[in-house]
PDB file of C-alpha atoms in Angstrom:
ATOM      1  CA  MET V   1      16.896  27.253  -6.686  1.00 49.00           C
ATOM      2  CA  ASN V   2      20.675  28.324  -6.584  1.00 45.00           C
ATOM      3  CA  LYS V   3      20.110  29.696 -10.105  1.00 43.00           C
ATOM      4  CA  LEU V   4      16.961  31.556  -8.804  1.00 42.00           C
ATOM      5  CA  LEU V   5      18.929  33.209  -5.775  1.00 42.00           C
ATOM      6  CA  ALA V   6      21.912  34.213  -8.039  1.00 44.00           C
ATOM      7  CA  ILE V   7      19.472  36.138 -10.552  1.00 41.00           C
ATOM      8  CA  ILE V   8      17.801  37.857  -7.615  1.00 39.00           C
ATOM      9  CA  ALA V   9      21.147  38.804  -6.079  1.00 43.00           C
ATOM     10  CA  SER V  10      22.418  40.178  -9.396  1.00 44.00           C
ATOM     11  CA  THR V  11      19.353  42.137  -9.951  1.00 42.00           C
ATOM     12  CA  ILE V  12      19.634  43.764  -6.407  1.00 41.00           C
ATOM     13  CA  ILE V  13      23.370  44.725  -7.201  1.00 41.00           C
ATOM     14  CA  PHE V  14      22.488  46.200 -10.601  1.00 39.00           C
ATOM     15  CA  LEU V  15      19.614  48.202  -9.347  1.00 39.00           C
ATOM     16  CA  THR V  16      21.664  49.646  -6.376  1.00 42.00           C
ATOM     17  CA  GLY V  17      24.543  50.576  -8.582  1.00 42.00           C
ATOM     18  CA  CYS V  18      22.516  52.312 -11.462  1.00 44.00           C
ATOM     19  CA  GLU V  19      20.120  55.195 -11.663  1.00 43.00           C
ATOM     20  CA  THR V  20      16.486  54.411 -12.371  1.00 43.00           C
ATOM     21  CA  SER V  21      15.838  54.727 -16.168  1.00 43.00           C
ATOM     22  CA  GLY V  22      14.012  53.140 -18.997  1.00 46.00           C
ATOM     23  CA  THR V  23      16.737  50.736 -19.497  1.00 47.00           C
ATOM     24  CA  SER V  24      16.848  49.557 -15.833  1.00 51.00           C
ATOM     25  CA  ASP V  25      13.102  49.171 -15.847  1.00 59.00           C
ATOM     26  CA  THR V  26      13.406  46.964 -18.894  1.00 63.00           C
ATOM     27  CA  HIS V  27      16.105  44.913 -17.255  1.00 56.00           C
ATOM     28  CA  TYR V  28      14.085  44.527 -14.132  1.00 56.00           C
ATOM     29  CA  ASP V  29      11.053  43.303 -16.075  1.00 63.00           C
ATOM     30  CA  LYS V  30      13.190  40.890 -17.796  1.00 63.00           C
ATOM     31  CA  VAL V  31      14.718  39.487 -14.571  1.00 56.00           C
ATOM     32  CA  ALA V  32      11.297  39.348 -13.037  1.00 60.00           C
ATOM     33  CA  ARG V  33       9.895  37.169 -15.877  1.00 65.00           C
ATOM     34  CA  GLU V  34      13.003  35.024 -15.546  1.00 59.00           C
ATOM     35  CA  ILE V  35      12.290  34.481 -11.919  1.00 54.00           C
ATOM     36  CA  GLU V  36       8.637  33.705 -12.502  1.00 63.00           C
ATOM     37  CA  GLN V  37       9.798  31.193 -15.258  1.00 63.00           C
ATOM     38  CA  LEU V  38      12.254  29.482 -12.771  1.00 53.00           C
ATOM     39  CA  LYS V  39       9.328  29.327 -10.122  1.00 54.00           C
ATOM     40  CA  ALA V  40       7.079  27.588 -12.793  1.00 57.00           C
ATOM     41  CA  GLU V  41       9.871  25.215 -13.733  1.00 51.00           C
ATOM     42  CA  SER V  42      10.611  24.474 -10.058  1.00 45.00           C
ATOM     43  CA  GLU V  43       6.846  23.723  -9.489  1.00 52.00           C
ATOM     44  CA  ALA V  44       6.811  21.382 -12.531  1.00 52.00           C
ATOM     45  CA  ALA V  45       9.875  19.536 -11.498  1.00 43.00           C
ATOM     46  CA  ALA V  46       8.354  19.058  -8.045  1.00 47.00           C
ATOM     47  CA  SER V  47       5.189  17.645  -9.530  1.00 52.00           C
ATOM     48  CA  THR V  48       7.220  14.921 -11.148  1.00 52.00           C
ATOM     49  CA  GLY V  49       8.245  13.669  -7.862  1.00 56.00           C
ATOM     50  CA  GLN V  50       4.732  13.683  -6.366  1.00 80.00           C
ATOM     51  CA  ASN V  51       4.033  11.455  -3.193  1.00 93.00           C
ATOM     52  CA  ILE V  52       1.819   8.515  -3.498  1.00 95.00           C
ATOM     53  CA  LYS V  53      -1.008   8.409  -0.760  1.00 94.00           C
ATOM     54  CA  ILE V  54      -2.287   4.934  -0.135  1.00 94.00           C
ATOM     55  CA  VAL V  55      -5.744   4.636   1.567  1.00 94.00           C
ATOM     56  CA  VAL V  56      -6.160   1.321   3.387  1.00 93.00           C
ATOM     57  CA  ASN V  57      -9.442  -0.095   4.759  1.00 93.00           C
ATOM     58  CA  LEU V  58      -9.669  -3.082   6.835  1.00 90.00           C
ATOM     59  CA  LEU V  59     -13.027  -4.790   7.246  1.00 91.00           C
ATOM     60  CA  SER V  60     -13.215  -7.730   9.793  1.00 87.00           C
ATOM     61  CA  ALA V  61     -16.425  -9.834  10.363  1.00 87.00           C
ATOM     62  CA  ASN V  62     -17.134 -12.690  12.513  1.00 85.00           C
ATOM     63  CA  ILE V  63     -16.281 -15.883  10.893  1.00 80.00           C
ATOM     64  CA  ASP V  64     -19.732 -17.332  10.542  1.00 83.00           C
ATOM     65  CA  GLU V  65     -20.141 -14.421   8.070  1.00 85.00           C
ATOM     66  CA  HIS V  66     -17.213 -15.162   6.058  1.00 82.00           C
ATOM     67  CA  PHE V  67     -19.371 -16.032   3.075  1.00 87.00           C
ATOM     68  CA  ALA V  68     -20.451 -12.483   2.802  1.00 89.00           C
ATOM     69  CA  ILE V  69     -16.698 -11.462   2.661  1.00 89.00           C
ATOM     70  CA  ASP V  70     -15.920 -14.276   0.216  1.00 89.00           C
ATOM     71  CA  ALA V  71     -18.683 -13.309  -2.179  1.00 91.00           C
ATOM     72  CA  LEU V  72     -16.932  -9.834  -2.859  1.00 93.00           C
ATOM     73  CA  TRP V  73     -14.314 -11.654  -4.811  1.00 93.00           C
ATOM     74  CA  ARG V  74     -16.666 -12.074  -7.605  1.00 94.00           C
ATOM     75  CA  TYR V  75     -16.261  -8.309  -8.206  1.00 95.00           C
ATOM     76  CA  ALA V  76     -12.299  -8.395  -8.308  1.00 94.00           C
ATOM     77  CA  ASP V  77     -10.003  -9.477 -11.164  1.00 92.00           C
ATOM     78  CA  GLN V  78      -7.346 -11.850  -9.675  1.00 89.00           C
ATOM     79  CA  ASN V  79      -5.718 -12.301 -13.167  1.00 88.00           C
ATOM     80  CA  VAL V  80      -3.560  -9.008 -12.818  1.00 84.00           C
ATOM     81  CA  VAL V  81      -1.000 -10.251 -10.200  1.00 84.00           C
ATOM     82  CA  ILE V  82       2.677 -10.835 -11.073  1.00 85.00           C
ATOM     83  CA  ALA V  83       3.893 -13.205  -8.357  1.00 83.00           C
ATOM     84  CA  ASN V  84       7.409 -13.776  -7.382  1.00 79.00           C
ATOM     85  CA  ARG V  85       6.814 -17.403  -7.178  1.00 80.00           C
ATOM     86  CA  PRO V  86       3.209 -18.339  -8.497  1.00 84.00           C
ATOM     87  CA  GLU V  87       3.322 -21.944  -7.287  1.00 81.00           C
ATOM     88  CA  VAL V  88       4.094 -20.710  -3.645  1.00 81.00           C
ATOM     89  CA  LEU V  89       1.463 -18.023  -3.688  1.00 83.00           C
ATOM     90  CA  ALA V  90      -1.191 -20.613  -4.804  1.00 81.00           C
ATOM     91  CA  ARG V  91      -0.466 -22.763  -1.813  1.00 81.00           C
ATOM     92  CA  SER V  92      -0.549 -19.706   0.414  1.00 83.00           C
ATOM     93  CA  GLY V  93      -4.212 -19.157   0.212  1.00 85.00           C
ATOM     94  CA  LEU V  94      -3.622 -15.380  -0.447  1.00 88.00           C
ATOM     95  CA  LYS V  95      -6.001 -13.544  -2.835  1.00 90.00           C
ATOM     96  CA  ILE V  96      -5.073 -10.316  -4.562  1.00 92.00           C
ATOM     97  CA  GLY V  97      -7.195  -8.710  -7.105  1.00 93.00           C
ATOM     98  CA  ILE V  98      -8.355  -5.378  -8.568  1.00 94.00           C
ATOM     99  CA  GLY V  99     -11.999  -4.375  -7.872  1.00 94.00           C
ATOM    100  CA  ASN V 100     -14.091  -3.777 -10.906  1.00 93.00           C
ATOM    101  CA  GLU V 101     -16.496  -0.825 -11.413  1.00 92.00           C
ATOM    102  CA  ASN V 102     -19.098  -2.620  -9.171  1.00 94.00           C
ATOM    103  CA  PHE V 103     -16.797  -3.562  -6.246  1.00 95.00           C
ATOM    104  CA  ARG V 104     -17.272  -0.378  -4.174  1.00 93.00           C
ATOM    105  CA  ALA V 105     -21.153  -0.614  -4.362  1.00 95.00           C
ATOM    106  CA  ARG V 106     -21.072  -4.090  -3.536  1.00 95.00           C
ATOM    107  CA  LEU V 107     -18.724  -3.573  -0.630  1.00 94.00           C
ATOM    108  CA  ASP V 108     -20.962  -0.911   0.856  1.00 94.00           C
ATOM    109  CA  ILE V 109     -24.019  -3.340   0.538  1.00 94.00           C
ATOM    110  CA  THR V 110     -21.992  -6.067   2.293  1.00 93.00           C
ATOM    111  CA  LYS V 111     -21.064  -3.688   5.150  1.00 92.00           C
ATOM    112  CA  SER V 112     -24.792  -2.695   5.719  1.00 92.00           C
ATOM    113  CA  GLN V 113     -25.752  -6.411   5.889  1.00 91.00           C
ATOM    114  CA  LEU V 114     -23.068  -7.665   8.286  1.00 90.00           C
ATOM    115  CA  LYS V 115     -24.421  -8.312  11.808  1.00 88.00           C
ATOM    116  CA  SER V 116     -21.060  -7.703  13.374  1.00 85.00           C
ATOM    117  CA  SER V 117     -18.189  -6.188  11.958  1.00 86.00           C
ATOM    118  CA  GLU V 118     -15.194  -3.889  12.602  1.00 87.00           C
ATOM    119  CA  GLU V 119     -13.850  -1.364  10.124  1.00 90.00           C
ATOM    120  CA  THR V 120     -10.597   0.528  10.348  1.00 89.00           C
ATOM    121  CA  GLU V 121      -9.196   3.177   7.725  1.00 91.00           C
ATOM    122  CA  LEU V 122      -5.746   4.431   7.652  1.00 90.00           C
ATOM    123  CA  PHE V 123      -3.317   5.745   5.135  1.00 91.00           C
ATOM    124  CA  ILE V 124       0.367   5.911   4.367  1.00 92.00           C
ATOM    125  CA  VAL V 125       2.122   8.530   2.286  1.00 93.00           C
ATOM    126  CA  LEU V 126       5.190   7.246   0.240  1.00 93.00           C
ATOM    127  CA  ALA V 127       7.721   8.974  -2.005  1.00 93.00           C
ATOM    128  CA  ASP V 128       7.728   7.637  -5.360  1.00 93.00           C
ATOM    129  CA  GLY V 129       9.556   4.270  -5.233  1.00 92.00           C
ATOM    130  CA  ALA V 130       9.703   4.199  -1.403  1.00 93.00           C
ATOM    131  CA  THR V 131       8.607   1.464   0.896  1.00 93.00           C
ATOM    132  CA  GLY V 132       6.141   1.568   3.932  1.00 92.00           C
ATOM    133  CA  TYR V 133       4.044  -0.923   5.882  1.00 90.00           C
ATOM    134  CA  ILE V 134       0.288  -1.534   6.022  1.00 88.00           C
ATOM    135  CA  ASN V 135      -0.484  -2.706   9.444  1.00 84.00           C
ATOM    136  CA  ILE V 136      -2.959  -5.519   9.867  1.00 81.00           C
ATOM    137  CA  GLY V 137      -2.580  -5.844  13.710  1.00 74.00           C
ATOM    138  CA  LYS V 138      -0.211  -5.819  16.518  1.00 71.00           C
ATOM    139  CA  GLU V 139       0.232  -8.401  19.184  1.00 64.00           C
ATOM    140  CA  ILE V 140      -1.936 -10.890  17.379  1.00 64.00           C
ATOM    141  CA  TYR V 141      -2.219 -14.522  18.262  1.00 64.00           C
ATOM    142  CA  VAL V 142      -0.885 -16.164  15.170  1.00 63.00           C
ATOM    143  CA  PRO V 143      -2.268 -19.705  14.525  1.00 60.00           C
ATOM    144  CA  ARG V 144      -0.153 -22.418  13.276  1.00 63.00           C
ATOM    145  CA  PHE V 145       0.748 -22.290   9.590  1.00 66.00           C
ATOM    146  CA  TYR V 146       2.842 -24.078   7.127  1.00 63.00           C
ATOM    147  CA  HIS V 147       4.938 -22.130   4.714  1.00 65.00           C
ATOM    148  CA  LEU V 148       6.930 -23.652   1.840  1.00 60.00           C
ATOM    149  CA  GLY V 149       9.889 -21.402   1.346  1.00 55.00           C
ATOM    150  CA  ARG V 150      12.762 -21.242  -0.921  1.00 47.00           C
ATOM    151  CA  TRP V 151      15.427 -22.649   1.680  1.00 39.00           C
ATOM    152  CA  TYR V 152      13.010 -25.200   3.302  1.00 38.00           C
ATOM    153  CA  THR V 153      10.357 -27.691   2.680  1.00 45.00           C
ATOM    154  CA  ALA V 154       7.969 -26.612   5.460  1.00 48.00           C
ATOM    155  CA  VAL V 155       7.999 -24.589   8.602  1.00 48.00           C
ATOM    156  CA  ASP V 156       5.579 -25.199  11.435  1.00 50.00           C
ATOM    157  CA  TYR V 157       4.807 -21.871  13.474  1.00 51.00           C
ATOM    158  CA  GLN V 158       2.852 -22.361  16.600  1.00 52.00           C
ATOM    159  CA  PHE V 159       0.636 -19.621  18.147  1.00 49.00           C
ATOM    160  CA  ARG V 160       2.727 -16.548  18.855  1.00 57.00           C
ATOM    161  CA  GLN V 161       1.844 -13.061  19.822  1.00 62.00           C
ATOM    162  CA  ALA V 162       3.189 -10.990  16.883  1.00 70.00           C
ATOM    163  CA  GLY V 163       2.402  -8.244  14.496  1.00 77.00           C
ATOM    164  CA  ARG V 164       0.961  -8.677  11.011  1.00 81.00           C
ATOM    165  CA  SER V 165       1.699  -6.342   8.100  1.00 86.00           C
ATOM    166  CA  LEU V 166       2.134  -5.912   4.377  1.00 89.00           C
ATOM    167  CA  MET V 167       5.334  -4.274   3.258  1.00 91.00           C
ATOM    168  CA  VAL V 168       4.412  -2.157   0.178  1.00 93.00           C
ATOM    169  CA  THR V 169       6.696  -0.312  -2.412  1.00 94.00           C
ATOM    170  CA  ALA V 170       4.804   2.124  -4.605  1.00 95.00           C
ATOM    171  CA  THR V 171       6.072   3.641  -7.955  1.00 95.00           C
ATOM    172  CA  LYS V 172       4.541   5.855 -10.269  1.00 94.00           C
ATOM    173  CA  LEU V 173       4.962   4.672 -13.962  1.00 94.00           C
ATOM    174  CA  PRO V 174       5.430   6.900 -16.988  1.00 93.00           C
ATOM    175  CA  SER V 175       1.904   5.834 -18.054  1.00 93.00           C
ATOM    176  CA  GLY V 176       0.509   7.194 -14.913  1.00 91.00           C
ATOM    177  CA  LEU V 177      -0.238   3.795 -13.386  1.00 94.00           C
ATOM    178  CA  ILE V 178       0.880   2.944  -9.894  1.00 95.00           C
ATOM    179  CA  ASP V 179       2.984  -0.225  -9.464  1.00 95.00           C
ATOM    180  CA  MET V 180       2.804  -1.797  -6.069  1.00 94.00           C
ATOM    181  CA  GLU V 181       4.823  -4.651  -4.727  1.00 94.00           C
ATOM    182  CA  LEU V 182       3.423  -6.350  -1.541  1.00 91.00           C
ATOM    183  CA  THR V 183       5.154  -8.725   0.823  1.00 90.00           C
ATOM    184  CA  PRO V 184       3.534 -10.247   4.041  1.00 87.00           C
ATOM    185  CA  VAL V 185       5.489  -9.651   7.144  1.00 86.00           C
ATOM    186  CA  PHE V 186       5.174 -11.065  10.597  1.00 79.00           C
ATOM    187  CA  SER V 187       7.013  -8.761  13.207  1.00 76.00           C
ATOM    188  CA  LYS V 188       8.618  -9.745  16.390  1.00 67.00           C
ATOM    189  CA  PHE V 189       7.808 -13.363  15.507  1.00 61.00           C
ATOM    190  CA  LEU V 190      11.157 -15.227  15.436  1.00 55.00           C
ATOM    191  CA  SER V 191      12.718 -16.640  18.654  1.00 55.00           C
ATOM    192  CA  ASP V 192      15.213 -13.765  18.859  1.00 55.00           C
ATOM    193  CA  GLY V 193      12.264 -11.295  18.385  1.00 59.00           C
ATOM    194  CA  GLY V 194      13.090 -10.609  14.730  1.00 67.00           C
ATOM    195  CA  ASP V 195      10.734 -10.323  11.734  1.00 74.00           C
ATOM    196  CA  ILE V 196       9.990 -12.711   9.154  1.00 77.00           C
ATOM    197  CA  GLU V 197       9.418 -11.357   5.629  1.00 80.00           C
ATOM    198  CA  LEU V 198       7.829 -14.030   3.367  1.00 81.00           C
ATOM    199  CA  THR V 199       9.616 -12.749   0.330  1.00 83.00           C
ATOM    200  CA  GLU V 200       8.644 -15.842  -1.707  1.00 81.00           C
ATOM    201  CA  LEU V 201       5.037 -14.404  -1.586  1.00 85.00           C
ATOM    202  CA  SER V 202       6.132 -11.027  -2.922  1.00 88.00           C
ATOM    203  CA  THR V 203       3.444  -9.915  -5.613  1.00 91.00           C
ATOM    204  CA  ARG V 204       3.450  -6.976  -7.989  1.00 92.00           C
ATOM    205  CA  VAL V 205       0.180  -5.214  -9.153  1.00 92.00           C
ATOM    206  CA  THR V 206      -0.212  -2.276 -11.483  1.00 93.00           C
ATOM    207  CA  VAL V 207      -3.279  -0.189 -10.919  1.00 93.00           C
ATOM    208  CA  PRO V 208      -4.708   3.004 -12.228  1.00 94.00           C
ATOM    209  CA  VAL V 209      -4.873   6.022  -9.687  1.00 95.00           C
ATOM    210  CA  GLY V 210      -8.011   5.648  -7.688  1.00 94.00           C
ATOM    211  CA  ARG V 211      -8.677   2.072  -8.461  1.00 94.00           C
ATOM    212  CA  THR V 212      -9.029  -0.334  -5.565  1.00 95.00           C
ATOM    213  CA  LEU V 213      -6.642  -3.344  -4.970  1.00 94.00           C
ATOM    214  CA  VAL V 214      -8.362  -6.233  -2.932  1.00 95.00           C
ATOM    215  CA  LEU V 215      -6.449  -8.562  -0.501  1.00 92.00           C
ATOM    216  CA  GLY V 216      -7.634 -11.309   1.560  1.00 90.00           C
ATOM    217  CA  GLY V 217      -8.079 -15.060   1.833  1.00 82.00           C
ATOM    218  CA  GLY V 218      -7.660 -17.819   4.335  1.00 65.00           C
ATOM    219  CA  GLN V 219     -10.174 -20.327   5.926  1.00 62.00           C
ATOM    220  CA  THR V 220     -10.700 -21.272   9.526  1.00 51.00           C
ATOM    221  CA  ALA V 221      -9.800 -24.972   8.687  1.00 57.00           C
ATOM    222  CA  GLY V 222      -6.584 -23.977   6.892  1.00 63.00           C
ATOM    223  CA  GLU V 223      -3.109 -23.904   8.156  1.00 71.00           C
ATOM    224  CA  ASP V 224      -1.739 -21.498   5.402  1.00 78.00           C
ATOM    225  CA  VAL V 225      -0.247 -18.114   5.468  1.00 80.00           C
ATOM    226  CA  ALA V 226      -3.490 -16.427   4.457  1.00 82.00           C
ATOM    227  CA  THR V 227      -5.279 -17.895   7.521  1.00 78.00           C
ATOM    228  CA  ALA V 228      -2.545 -16.567   9.710  1.00 78.00           C
ATOM    229  CA  LEU V 229      -2.520 -13.146   8.096  1.00 80.00           C
ATOM    230  CA  PHE V 230      -6.275 -12.536   7.676  1.00 81.00           C
ATOM    231  CA  SER V 231      -8.279 -14.888   9.927  1.00 75.00           C
ATOM    232  CA  TYR V 232      -7.464 -14.067  13.473  1.00 68.00           C
ATOM    233  CA  SER V 233      -8.038 -10.927  15.730  1.00 59.00           C
ATOM    234  CA  LYS V 234      -6.087  -9.531  18.663  1.00 58.00           C
ATOM    235  CA  LEU V 235      -7.774 -11.662  21.373  1.00 61.00           C
ATOM    236  CA  GLY V 236      -7.654 -14.814  19.352  1.00 58.00           C
ATOM    237  CA  GLN V 237     -11.324 -14.836  18.189  1.00 68.00           C
ATOM    238  CA  LYS V 238     -11.942 -16.141  14.761  1.00 74.00           C
ATOM    239  CA  LYS V 239     -12.401 -13.370  12.299  1.00 78.00           C
ATOM    240  CA  GLN V 240     -12.310 -12.902   8.490  1.00 83.00           C
ATOM    241  CA  THR V 241     -10.629  -9.659   7.295  1.00 87.00           C
ATOM    242  CA  LEU V 242     -10.761  -8.062   3.797  1.00 91.00           C
ATOM    243  CA  ILE V 243      -8.310  -5.349   2.984  1.00 93.00           C
ATOM    244  CA  THR V 244      -8.732  -2.593   0.240  1.00 94.00           C
ATOM    245  CA  VAL V 245      -5.884  -0.475  -0.828  1.00 94.00           C
ATOM    246  CA  THR V 246      -6.313   2.593  -3.055  1.00 95.00           C
ATOM    247  CA  PRO V 247      -3.492   4.721  -4.300  1.00 95.00           C
ATOM    248  CA  TYR V 248      -3.695   8.361  -5.075  1.00 95.00           C
ATOM    249  CA  ILE V 249      -1.141  10.940  -6.176  1.00 93.00           C
ATOM    250  CA  GLN V 250      -0.785  13.643  -3.649  1.00 85.00           C
TER     251      GLN V 250
END
């Protein structure tokens, strides 16, 4: 941009100090072409730093219809996740996968068949490599769950009114794929009002632009992280929630 302004300024000085002639016209045309070239280069450079728009859909159904939600996992590949600690992720009850070509159609059919459901769509826009939060719910009555962390063998969290979210870092790879790192977070959860980030459950998934990432898990009888994260609503009723995350280049 500074180079562009310098060329424009030198052009103005040159034109005001010279009479109009064939030579000055030629010089003007040359500078005009250089300006257009710089504009094109600037736009090309900006395109390399495009933002990543992440569209999020939350589908919650009554717990007695959780079988319909669970059936959707037949259309998602769960063998694409790179877990920070696989053994901890396995105990958490969390499910993460990439929807196949039939997932969207099956999801629409399931929505139409559910007797009672609630659907919310939101989006976040992140700069390449930046971090944001997918909000699952605020002031949620979080049920008791056990989490085996790196520094402790078990932590028993009683019912608390807290926020639930997924921290996401999105990066555009040279191949054009989107790399996303996801970490569960319970906000205003600790005794001092602080947040708890379950970094042991951080996972990375690489997806093509426009492909859908599926997140869920948890059972009403369980006392794991997935149940606390996906199976309760704001008023404490038992719900089952499925989250889909789709990245786009903006």
